[in-house]
Coordinates of C-alpha atoms and ligand atoms in Angstrom, one line a residue:
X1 CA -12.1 46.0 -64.3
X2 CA -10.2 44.1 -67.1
X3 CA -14.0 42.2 -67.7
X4 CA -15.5 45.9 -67.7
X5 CA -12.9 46.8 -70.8
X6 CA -13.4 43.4 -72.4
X7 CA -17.0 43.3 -72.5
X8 CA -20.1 45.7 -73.3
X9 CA -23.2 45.6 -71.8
X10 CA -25.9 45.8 -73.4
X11 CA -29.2 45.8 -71.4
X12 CA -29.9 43.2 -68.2
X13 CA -27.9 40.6 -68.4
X14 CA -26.9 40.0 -71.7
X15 CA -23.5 40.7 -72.4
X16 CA -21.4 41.4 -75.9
X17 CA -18.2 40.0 -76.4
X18 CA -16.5 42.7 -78.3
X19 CA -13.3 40.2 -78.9
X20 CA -13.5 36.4 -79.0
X21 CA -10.5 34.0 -79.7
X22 CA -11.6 30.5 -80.9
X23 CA -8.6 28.0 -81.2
X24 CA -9.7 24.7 -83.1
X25 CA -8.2 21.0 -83.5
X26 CA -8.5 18.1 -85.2
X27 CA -11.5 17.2 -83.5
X28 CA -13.6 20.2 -85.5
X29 CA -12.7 18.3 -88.5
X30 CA -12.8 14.8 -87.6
X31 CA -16.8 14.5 -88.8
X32 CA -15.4 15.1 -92.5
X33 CA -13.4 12.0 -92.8
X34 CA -10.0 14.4 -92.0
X35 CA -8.9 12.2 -88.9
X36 CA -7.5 12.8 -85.6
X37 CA -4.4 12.6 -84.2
X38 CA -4.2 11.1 -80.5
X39 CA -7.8 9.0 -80.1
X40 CA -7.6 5.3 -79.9
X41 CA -7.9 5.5 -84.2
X42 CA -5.9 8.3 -84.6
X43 CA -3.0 8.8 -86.8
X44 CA -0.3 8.4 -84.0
X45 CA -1.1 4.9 -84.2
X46 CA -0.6 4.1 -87.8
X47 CA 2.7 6.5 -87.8
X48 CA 5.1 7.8 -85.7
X49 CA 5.4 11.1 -84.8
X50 CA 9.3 11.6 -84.5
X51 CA 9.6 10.0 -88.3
X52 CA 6.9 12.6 -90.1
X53 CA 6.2 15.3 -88.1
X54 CA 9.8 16.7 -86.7
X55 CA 12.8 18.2 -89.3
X56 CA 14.7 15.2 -88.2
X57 CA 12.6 12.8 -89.6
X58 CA 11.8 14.7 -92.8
X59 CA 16.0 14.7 -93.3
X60 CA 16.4 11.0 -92.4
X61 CA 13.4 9.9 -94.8
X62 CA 11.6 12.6 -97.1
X63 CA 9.8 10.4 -99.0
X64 CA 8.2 8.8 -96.0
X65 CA 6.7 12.1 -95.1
X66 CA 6.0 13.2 -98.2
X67 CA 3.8 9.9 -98.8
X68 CA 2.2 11.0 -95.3
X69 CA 1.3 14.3 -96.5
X70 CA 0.6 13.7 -100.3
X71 CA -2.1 11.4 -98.9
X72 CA -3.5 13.4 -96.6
X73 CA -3.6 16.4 -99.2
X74 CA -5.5 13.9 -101.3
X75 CA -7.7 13.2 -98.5
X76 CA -8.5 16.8 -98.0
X77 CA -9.8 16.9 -101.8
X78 CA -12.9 15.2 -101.3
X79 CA -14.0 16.2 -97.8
X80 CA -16.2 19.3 -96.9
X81 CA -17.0 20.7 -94.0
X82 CA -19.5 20.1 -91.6
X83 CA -21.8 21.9 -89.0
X84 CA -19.3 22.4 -87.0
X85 CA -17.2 24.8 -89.7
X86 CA -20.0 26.4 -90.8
X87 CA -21.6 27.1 -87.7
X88 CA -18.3 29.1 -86.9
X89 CA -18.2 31.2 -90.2
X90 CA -21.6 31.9 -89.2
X91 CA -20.7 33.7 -85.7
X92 CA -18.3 35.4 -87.2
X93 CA -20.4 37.3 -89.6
X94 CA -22.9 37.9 -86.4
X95 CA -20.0 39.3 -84.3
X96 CA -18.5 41.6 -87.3
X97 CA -22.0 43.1 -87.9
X98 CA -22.3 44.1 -84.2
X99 CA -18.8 45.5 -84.2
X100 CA -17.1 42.8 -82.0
X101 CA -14.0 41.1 -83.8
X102 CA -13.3 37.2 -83.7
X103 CA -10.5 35.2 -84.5
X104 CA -10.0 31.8 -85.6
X105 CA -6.8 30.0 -85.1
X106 CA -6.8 26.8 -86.0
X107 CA -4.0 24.3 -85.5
X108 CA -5.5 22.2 -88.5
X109 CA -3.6 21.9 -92.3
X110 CA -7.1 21.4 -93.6
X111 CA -8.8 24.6 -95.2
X112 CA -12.5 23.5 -94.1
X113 CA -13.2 26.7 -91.8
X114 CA -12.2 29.0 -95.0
X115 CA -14.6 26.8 -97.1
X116 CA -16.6 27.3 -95.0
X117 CA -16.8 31.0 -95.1
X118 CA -14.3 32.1 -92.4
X119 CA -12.4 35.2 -93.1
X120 CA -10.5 36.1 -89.7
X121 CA -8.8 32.9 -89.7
X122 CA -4.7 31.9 -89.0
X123 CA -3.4 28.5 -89.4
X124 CA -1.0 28.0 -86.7
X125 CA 0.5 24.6 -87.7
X126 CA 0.7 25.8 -91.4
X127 CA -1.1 24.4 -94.3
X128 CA -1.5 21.0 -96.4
X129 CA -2.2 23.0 -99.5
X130 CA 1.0 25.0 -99.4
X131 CA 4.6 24.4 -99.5
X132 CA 8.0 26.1 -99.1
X133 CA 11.3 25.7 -100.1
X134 CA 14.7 25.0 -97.2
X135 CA 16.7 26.4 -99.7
X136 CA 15.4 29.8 -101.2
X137 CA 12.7 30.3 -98.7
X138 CA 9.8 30.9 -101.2
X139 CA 6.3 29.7 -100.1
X140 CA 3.5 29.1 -102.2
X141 CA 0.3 27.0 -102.9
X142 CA 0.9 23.2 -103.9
X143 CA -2.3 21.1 -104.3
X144 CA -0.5 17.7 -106.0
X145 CA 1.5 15.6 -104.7
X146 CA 5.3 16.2 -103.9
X147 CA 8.2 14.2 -104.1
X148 CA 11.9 14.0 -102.7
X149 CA 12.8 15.3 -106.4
X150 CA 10.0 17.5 -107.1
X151 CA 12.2 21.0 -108.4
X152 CA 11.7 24.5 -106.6
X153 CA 9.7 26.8 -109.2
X154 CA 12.3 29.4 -108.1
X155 CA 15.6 28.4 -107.5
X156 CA 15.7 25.5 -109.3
X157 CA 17.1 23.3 -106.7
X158 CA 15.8 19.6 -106.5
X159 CA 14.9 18.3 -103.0
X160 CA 14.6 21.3 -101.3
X161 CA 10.3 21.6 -101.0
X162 CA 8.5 20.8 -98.3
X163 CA 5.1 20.9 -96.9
X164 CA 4.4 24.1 -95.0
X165 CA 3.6 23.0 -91.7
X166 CA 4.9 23.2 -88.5
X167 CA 6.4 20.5 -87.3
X168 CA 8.0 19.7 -83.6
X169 CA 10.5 21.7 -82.5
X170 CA 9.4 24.4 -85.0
X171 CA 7.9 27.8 -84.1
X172 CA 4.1 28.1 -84.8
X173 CA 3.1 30.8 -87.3
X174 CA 1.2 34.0 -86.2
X175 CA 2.4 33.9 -82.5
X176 CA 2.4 37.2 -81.6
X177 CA -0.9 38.5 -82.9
X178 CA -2.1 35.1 -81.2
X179 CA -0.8 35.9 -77.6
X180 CA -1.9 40.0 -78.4
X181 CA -5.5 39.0 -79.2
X182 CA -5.7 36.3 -76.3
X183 CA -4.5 38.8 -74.0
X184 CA -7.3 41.4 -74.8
X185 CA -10.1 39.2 -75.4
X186 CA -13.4 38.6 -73.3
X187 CA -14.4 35.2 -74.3
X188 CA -12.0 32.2 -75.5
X189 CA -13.3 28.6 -76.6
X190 CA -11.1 25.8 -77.5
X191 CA -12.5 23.1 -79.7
X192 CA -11.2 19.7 -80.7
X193 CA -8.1 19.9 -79.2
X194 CA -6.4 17.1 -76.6
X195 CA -4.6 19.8 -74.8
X196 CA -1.6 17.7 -75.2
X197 CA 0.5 20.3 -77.8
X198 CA 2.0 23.6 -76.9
X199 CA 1.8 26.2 -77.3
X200 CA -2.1 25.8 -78.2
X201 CA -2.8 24.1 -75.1
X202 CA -1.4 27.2 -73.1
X203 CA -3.8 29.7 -74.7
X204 CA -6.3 29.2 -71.7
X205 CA -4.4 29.9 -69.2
X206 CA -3.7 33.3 -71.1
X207 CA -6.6 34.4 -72.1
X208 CA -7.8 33.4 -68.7
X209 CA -4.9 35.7 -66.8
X210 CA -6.4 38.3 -69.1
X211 CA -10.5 38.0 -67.5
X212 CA -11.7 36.2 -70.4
X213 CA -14.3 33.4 -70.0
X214 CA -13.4 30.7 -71.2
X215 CA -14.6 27.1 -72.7
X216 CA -14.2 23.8 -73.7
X217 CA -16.2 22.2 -76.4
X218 CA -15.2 18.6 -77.4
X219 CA -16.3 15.0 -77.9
X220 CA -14.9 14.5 -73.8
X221 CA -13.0 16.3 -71.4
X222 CA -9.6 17.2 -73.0
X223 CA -5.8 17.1 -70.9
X224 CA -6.8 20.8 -69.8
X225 CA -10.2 20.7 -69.5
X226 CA -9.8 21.8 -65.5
X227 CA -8.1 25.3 -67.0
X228 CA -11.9 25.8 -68.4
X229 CA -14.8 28.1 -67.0
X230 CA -17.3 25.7 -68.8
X231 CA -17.3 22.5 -70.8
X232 CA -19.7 21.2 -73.6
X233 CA -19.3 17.7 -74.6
X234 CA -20.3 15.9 -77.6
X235 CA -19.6 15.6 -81.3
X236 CA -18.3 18.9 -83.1
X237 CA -21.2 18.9 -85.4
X238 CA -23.8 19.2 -83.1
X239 CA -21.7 20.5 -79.5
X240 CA -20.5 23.4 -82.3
X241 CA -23.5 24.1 -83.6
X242 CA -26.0 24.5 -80.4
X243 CA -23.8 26.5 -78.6
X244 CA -23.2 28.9 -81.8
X245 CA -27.1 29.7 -81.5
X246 CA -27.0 30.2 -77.9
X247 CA -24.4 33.0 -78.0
X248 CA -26.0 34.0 -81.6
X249 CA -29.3 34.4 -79.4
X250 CA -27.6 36.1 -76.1
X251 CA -26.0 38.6 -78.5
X252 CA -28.9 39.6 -80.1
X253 CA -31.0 39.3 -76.9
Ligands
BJW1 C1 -13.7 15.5 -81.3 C2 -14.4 14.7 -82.2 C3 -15.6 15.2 -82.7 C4 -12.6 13.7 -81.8 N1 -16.1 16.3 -82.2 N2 -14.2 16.6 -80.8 C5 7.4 19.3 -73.0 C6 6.5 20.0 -72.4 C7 5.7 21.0 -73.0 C8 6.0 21.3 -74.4 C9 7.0 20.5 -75.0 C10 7.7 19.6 -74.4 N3 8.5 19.0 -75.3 C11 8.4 19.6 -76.4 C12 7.4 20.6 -76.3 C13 6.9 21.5 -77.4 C14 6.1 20.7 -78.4 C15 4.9 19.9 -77.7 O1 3.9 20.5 -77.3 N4 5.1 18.6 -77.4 C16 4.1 17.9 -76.7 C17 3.8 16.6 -77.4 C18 4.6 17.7 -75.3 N5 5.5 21.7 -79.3 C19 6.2 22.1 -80.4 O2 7.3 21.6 -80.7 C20 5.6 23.2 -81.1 N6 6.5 24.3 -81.3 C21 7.0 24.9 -80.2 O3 6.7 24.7 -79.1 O4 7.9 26.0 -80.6 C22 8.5 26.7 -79.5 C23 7.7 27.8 -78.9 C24 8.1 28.4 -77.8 C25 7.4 29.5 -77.2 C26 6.2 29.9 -77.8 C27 5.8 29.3 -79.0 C28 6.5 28.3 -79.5 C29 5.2 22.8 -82.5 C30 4.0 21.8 -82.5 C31 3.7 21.3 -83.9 C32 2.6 20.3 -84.0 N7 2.6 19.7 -85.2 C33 1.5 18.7 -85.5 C34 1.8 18.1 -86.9 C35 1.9 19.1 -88.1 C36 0.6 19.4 -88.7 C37 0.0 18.1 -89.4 O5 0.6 17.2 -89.9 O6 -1.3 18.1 -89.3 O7 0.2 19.4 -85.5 S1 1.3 17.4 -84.3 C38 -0.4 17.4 -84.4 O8 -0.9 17.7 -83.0 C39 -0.9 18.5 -85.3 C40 -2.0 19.1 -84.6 O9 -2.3 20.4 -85.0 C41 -1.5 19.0 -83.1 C42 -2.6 19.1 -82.1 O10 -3.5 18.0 -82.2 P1 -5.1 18.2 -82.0 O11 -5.6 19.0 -83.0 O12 -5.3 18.5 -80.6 O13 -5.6 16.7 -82.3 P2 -5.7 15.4 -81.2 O14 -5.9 14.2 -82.0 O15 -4.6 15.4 -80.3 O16 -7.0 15.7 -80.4 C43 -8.3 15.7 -81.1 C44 -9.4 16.0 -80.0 O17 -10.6 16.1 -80.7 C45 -9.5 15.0 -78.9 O18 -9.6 15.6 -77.7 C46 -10.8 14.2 -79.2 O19 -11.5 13.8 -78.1 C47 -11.6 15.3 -80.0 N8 -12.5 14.8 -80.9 N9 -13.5 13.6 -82.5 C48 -15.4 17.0 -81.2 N10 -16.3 14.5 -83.6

């Protein structure tokens, strides 16, 4: 019944799927030079996560973690994105012109899937190209680098900006409208993710409560991949791509 609502049929077996939910990771990005976090190269090996990616570490050492992230937004200025990213702002478009609704949630700071051309996109972890202040709260974009004494544009107060991203033991941005959409949609894919960071790696299992069919795509099998209807393995580039014009071809069948 909850498949019936979910989906529309359209003819002998091809089938519409009026809301999709695509969750990305590090892996979708990996092919333009943006790096991983958790593979044997990844950037868990070269840092640790407690000293740049948690509040605590950011108060024990800010300019530690402000190296880590003014390198990474420097990174970010020369790459572009790949098949992968494209291929997705491409299914978008397709699904909006037949009336179906997809969103994109990445967990990535990058902004290749809105260079891309992707529209209906959230950034759940935040973003490299914005920061915010502890003290006033303001948020804005920041594309140069940022230091322990770099001034808030609004209150004034030295010390205070940080990078705008979501960091352990922090709440993910856009939860609600994530868990709403996963709970009402017909088809969810996961792509470049471990599986290994919540609450990301728990959207399967709700959107698969909810009826919706759901796959893996990824260079192997990720931590979940056994919470997956399907799996598709390979690099992003070309995994992404192929099974883009699949569905592309199934919708318009
Ligand atoms: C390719 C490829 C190619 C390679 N093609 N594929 C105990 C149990 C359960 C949970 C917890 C627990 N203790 C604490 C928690 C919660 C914690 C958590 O999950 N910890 C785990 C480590 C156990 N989570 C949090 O704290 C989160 N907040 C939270 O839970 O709030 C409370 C809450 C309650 C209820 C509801 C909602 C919330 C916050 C998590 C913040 C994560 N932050 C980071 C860093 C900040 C951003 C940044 O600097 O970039 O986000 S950590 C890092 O991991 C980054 C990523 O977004 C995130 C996920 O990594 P991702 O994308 O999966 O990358 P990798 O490297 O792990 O995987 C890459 C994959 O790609 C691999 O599979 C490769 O094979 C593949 N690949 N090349 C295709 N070419």
């Amino acid at each position: 019944m909850i498949c019936l609502i979910q989906r529309v049929f359209r003819g002998a077996g091809s089938v519409l799927y009026k809301s999709i939910v695509i969750l990305t990771g590090a892996g979708v990005s990996a092919e333009s030079g943006m790096g991983t976090f958790r593979d044997k190269d990844g950037i868990w090996t070269r840092y640790d996560l407690e000293d740049v990616a948690t509040p605590e570490g950011f108060a024990r050492n800010p300019g530690l973690v402000h190296d880590f992230y003014n390198a990474r937004r420097q990174a970010l200025r020369d790459a572009e994105p790949n098949a992968a990213h494209h291929a997705l702002a491409k299914l978008e478009q397709v699904v909006a012109g037949m009336g179906g609704e997809l969103l994109l949630v990445t967990q990535n700071i990058d902004n290749l899937h809105e260079k891309a051309g992707s529209q209906n996109l959230l950034h759940m972890h935040g973003e490299l190209a914005r920061v915010k202040c502890d003290a006033c709260g303001v948020a804005g974009a920041w594309t140069g680098d940022l230091f322990s004494q770099t001034e808030c544009w609004r209150c004034g107060q030295a010390g205070a900006l940080r990078p705008d991203v979501v960091w352990f033991g922090e709440m993910p941005y856009g939860m609600d409208g994530i868990y709403e959409r996963l709970s009402a949609c017909g088809l969810f894919v996961s792509i470049g993710t471990s599986g290994e960071v919540y609450p990301a790696a728990g959207f399967v299992m709700e959107a698969g409560m909810a009826g919706a069919h759901t796959i893996e795509l990824n260079l192997e099998p990720s931590a979940n991949a056994r919470g997956f209807r399907e799996g598709r393995y390979g690099p992003a580039s070309e995994v992404v791509a192929r099974w883009v014009d699949d569905l592309v071809a199934k919708l318009r069948a």
